[in-house]
């Protein structure tokens, strides 16, 4: 699966996503952010899994949107040299200068930042992303940015991260959590999520357009519902299914939802330290 944003997730019973109950439309298991997809929503094209050709073209037919998720879209991240679950409860919003942009030779990259903390003291931060397929670093050395992290560990890591330019334009946005920002309003759970405008002006909505699929066997979670994320910026909306890439022309942003980055488990025992749904995504500016 290769998503270290959910590493350390206690995998009793159902693995990273736990279980939940199906819903015909808004089975968001915690809610979605405001400003969701409109009728103008476009859908990122699925990777093809066959070589079937039509009589008029040589183009292969795309895999159905709600078919089995394709392999090949993977994402791992470390923050300051650690996977998010080992960071503990960390929150900061700091002005920084990019000091390092270095490829890892396999399509990912490492970023270094010289920042000023909330007390006016210098501090260094690093991000490292392992990507499949390969990606392009969204920043350059010497660029001024705002680095913001909200990381909490109720039983696993809920991680929310952005890198913006001085005008607030998103350059990189990462999310790996059981729900989207501001999904819970009760006093206990609200502290584990940033406000709904954390990714503004980018709006994220978690959607479940596919029917659950169930397989018999030793798996303790036999039913799995494949999901998608609707990305909205200005008047453009792009839907990206689990294990796919997409593109927002507005802002020249690449969208990634890795394998198991939009999934809702059902019909399995639910230990208290697992969750029924999980969302992981990465948005990066394409220079």
PDB file of N, CA and C in Angstrom, residues 3 5-6 9 16-17 156-158 176-179 206 208 260-264 275-280:
ATOM      1  N   UNK A   3       1.616   3.832   2.154  1.00  0.00           N
ATOM      2  CA  UNK A   3       1.178   5.160   2.575  1.00  0.00           C
ATOM      3  C   UNK A   3       1.613   5.349   4.011  1.00  0.00           C
ATOM      4  N   UNK A   5       1.693   7.791   5.747  1.00  0.00           N
ATOM      5  CA  UNK A   5       0.870   8.687   6.544  1.00  0.00           C
ATOM      6  C   UNK A   5      -0.023   7.910   7.475  1.00  0.00           C
ATOM      7  N   UNK A   6      -0.289   6.638   7.190  1.00  0.00           N
ATOM      8  CA  UNK A   6      -1.087   5.816   8.096  1.00  0.00           C
ATOM      9  C   UNK A   6      -0.231   4.733   8.734  1.00  0.00           C
ATOM     10  N   UNK A   9      -0.625   3.099  12.463  1.00  0.00           N
ATOM     11  CA  UNK A   9      -2.056   2.890  12.674  1.00  0.00           C
ATOM     12  C   UNK A   9      -2.243   1.507  13.268  1.00  0.00           C
ATOM     13  N   UNK A  16      -6.024  -0.309   8.506  1.00  0.00           N
ATOM     14  CA  UNK A  16      -6.034   1.123   8.735  1.00  0.00           C
ATOM     15  C   UNK A  16      -7.394   1.776   8.737  1.00  0.00           C
ATOM     16  N   UNK A  17      -8.365   1.197   8.040  1.00  0.00           N
ATOM     17  CA  UNK A  17      -9.615   1.911   7.898  1.00  0.00           C
ATOM     18  C   UNK A  17     -10.730   1.437   8.810  1.00  0.00           C
ATOM     19  N   UNK A 156      -3.854   6.942  16.122  1.00  0.00           N
ATOM     20  CA  UNK A 156      -3.142   6.857  14.858  1.00  0.00           C
ATOM     21  C   UNK A 156      -2.867   8.309  14.492  1.00  0.00           C
ATOM     22  N   UNK A 157      -2.214   8.580  13.379  1.00  0.00           N
ATOM     23  CA  UNK A 157      -1.853   9.953  13.041  1.00  0.00           C
ATOM     24  C   UNK A 157      -2.886  10.595  12.129  1.00  0.00           C
ATOM     25  N   UNK A 158      -3.538  11.647  12.595  1.00  0.00           N
ATOM     26  CA  UNK A 158      -4.308  12.543  11.744  1.00  0.00           C
ATOM     27  C   UNK A 158      -3.373  13.690  11.365  1.00  0.00           C
ATOM     28  N   UNK A 176      -3.758  13.165   5.612  1.00  0.00           N
ATOM     29  CA  UNK A 176      -3.938  11.736   5.872  1.00  0.00           C
ATOM     30  C   UNK A 176      -4.643  11.608   7.216  1.00  0.00           C
ATOM     31  N   UNK A 177      -5.929  11.249   7.182  1.00  0.00           N
ATOM     32  CA  UNK A 177      -6.729  11.274   8.399  1.00  0.00           C
ATOM     33  C   UNK A 177      -8.007  10.481   8.208  1.00  0.00           C
ATOM     34  N   UNK A 178      -8.684  10.228   9.320  1.00  0.00           N
ATOM     35  CA  UNK A 178      -9.952   9.502   9.249  1.00  0.00           C
ATOM     36  C   UNK A 178     -11.087  10.384   8.756  1.00  0.00           C
ATOM     37  N   UNK A 179     -10.909  11.708   8.796  1.00  0.00           N
ATOM     38  CA  UNK A 179     -11.958  12.618   8.329  1.00  0.00           C
ATOM     39  C   UNK A 179     -11.308  13.912   7.863  1.00  0.00           C
ATOM     40  N   UNK A 206     -14.956  14.492   0.505  1.00  0.00           N
ATOM     41  CA  UNK A 206     -14.828  13.036   0.400  1.00  0.00           C
ATOM     42  C   UNK A 206     -16.176  12.466  -0.031  1.00  0.00           C
ATOM     43  N   UNK A 208     -18.484   8.976  -1.840  1.00  0.00           N
ATOM     44  CA  UNK A 208     -18.530   7.517  -1.926  1.00  0.00           C
ATOM     45  C   UNK A 208     -19.477   7.121  -3.053  1.00  0.00           C
ATOM     46  N   UNK A 260      -5.758   2.907  -1.138  1.00  0.00           N
ATOM     47  CA  UNK A 260      -6.362   2.991   0.195  1.00  0.00           C
ATOM     48  C   UNK A 260      -6.403   4.423   0.718  1.00  0.00           C
ATOM     49  N   UNK A 261      -6.317   5.408  -0.205  1.00  0.00           N
ATOM     50  CA  UNK A 261      -6.424   6.802   0.185  1.00  0.00           C
ATOM     51  C   UNK A 261      -7.853   7.317   0.205  1.00  0.00           C
ATOM     52  N   UNK A 262      -8.804   6.512  -0.251  1.00  0.00           N
ATOM     53  CA  UNK A 262     -10.231   6.858  -0.170  1.00  0.00           C
ATOM     54  C   UNK A 262     -10.979   5.540  -0.101  1.00  0.00           C
ATOM     55  N   UNK A 263     -11.132   5.028   1.108  1.00  0.00           N
ATOM     56  CA  UNK A 263     -11.729   3.705   1.268  1.00  0.00           C
ATOM     57  C   UNK A 263     -12.556   3.671   2.548  1.00  0.00           C
ATOM     58  N   UNK A 264     -13.621   2.878   2.506  1.00  0.00           N
ATOM     59  CA  UNK A 264     -14.562   2.769   3.622  1.00  0.00           C
ATOM     60  C   UNK A 264     -14.811   1.282   3.835  1.00  0.00           C
ATOM     61  N   UNK A 275     -10.674   2.900  12.621  1.00  0.00           N
ATOM     62  CA  UNK A 275     -11.677   3.803  12.084  1.00  0.00           C
ATOM     63  C   UNK A 275     -12.242   3.224  10.798  1.00  0.00           C
ATOM     64  N   UNK A 276     -13.500   3.452  10.474  1.00  0.00           N
ATOM     65  CA  UNK A 276     -14.094   2.816   9.305  1.00  0.00           C
ATOM     66  C   UNK A 276     -13.621   3.381   7.976  1.00  0.00           C
ATOM     67  N   UNK A 277     -13.185   4.633   7.940  1.00  0.00           N
ATOM     68  CA  UNK A 277     -12.804   5.244   6.668  1.00  0.00           C
ATOM     69  C   UNK A 277     -11.464   5.942   6.815  1.00  0.00           C
ATOM     70  N   UNK A 278     -10.765   6.050   5.692  1.00  0.00           N
ATOM     71  CA  UNK A 278      -9.474   6.744   5.711  1.00  0.00           C
ATOM     72  C   UNK A 278      -9.307   7.509   4.414  1.00  0.00           C
ATOM     73  N   UNK A 279      -8.707   8.701   4.514  1.00  0.00           N
ATOM     74  CA  UNK A 279      -8.454   9.524   3.342  1.00  0.00           C
ATOM     75  C   UNK A 279      -7.008  10.007   3.361  1.00  0.00           C
ATOM     76  N   UNK A 280      -6.317   9.798   2.254  1.00  0.00           N
ATOM     77  CA  UNK A 280      -4.964  10.317   2.075  1.00  0.00           C
ATOM     78  C   UNK A 280      -4.897  10.995   0.716  1.00  0.00           C
TER      79      UNK A 280
END
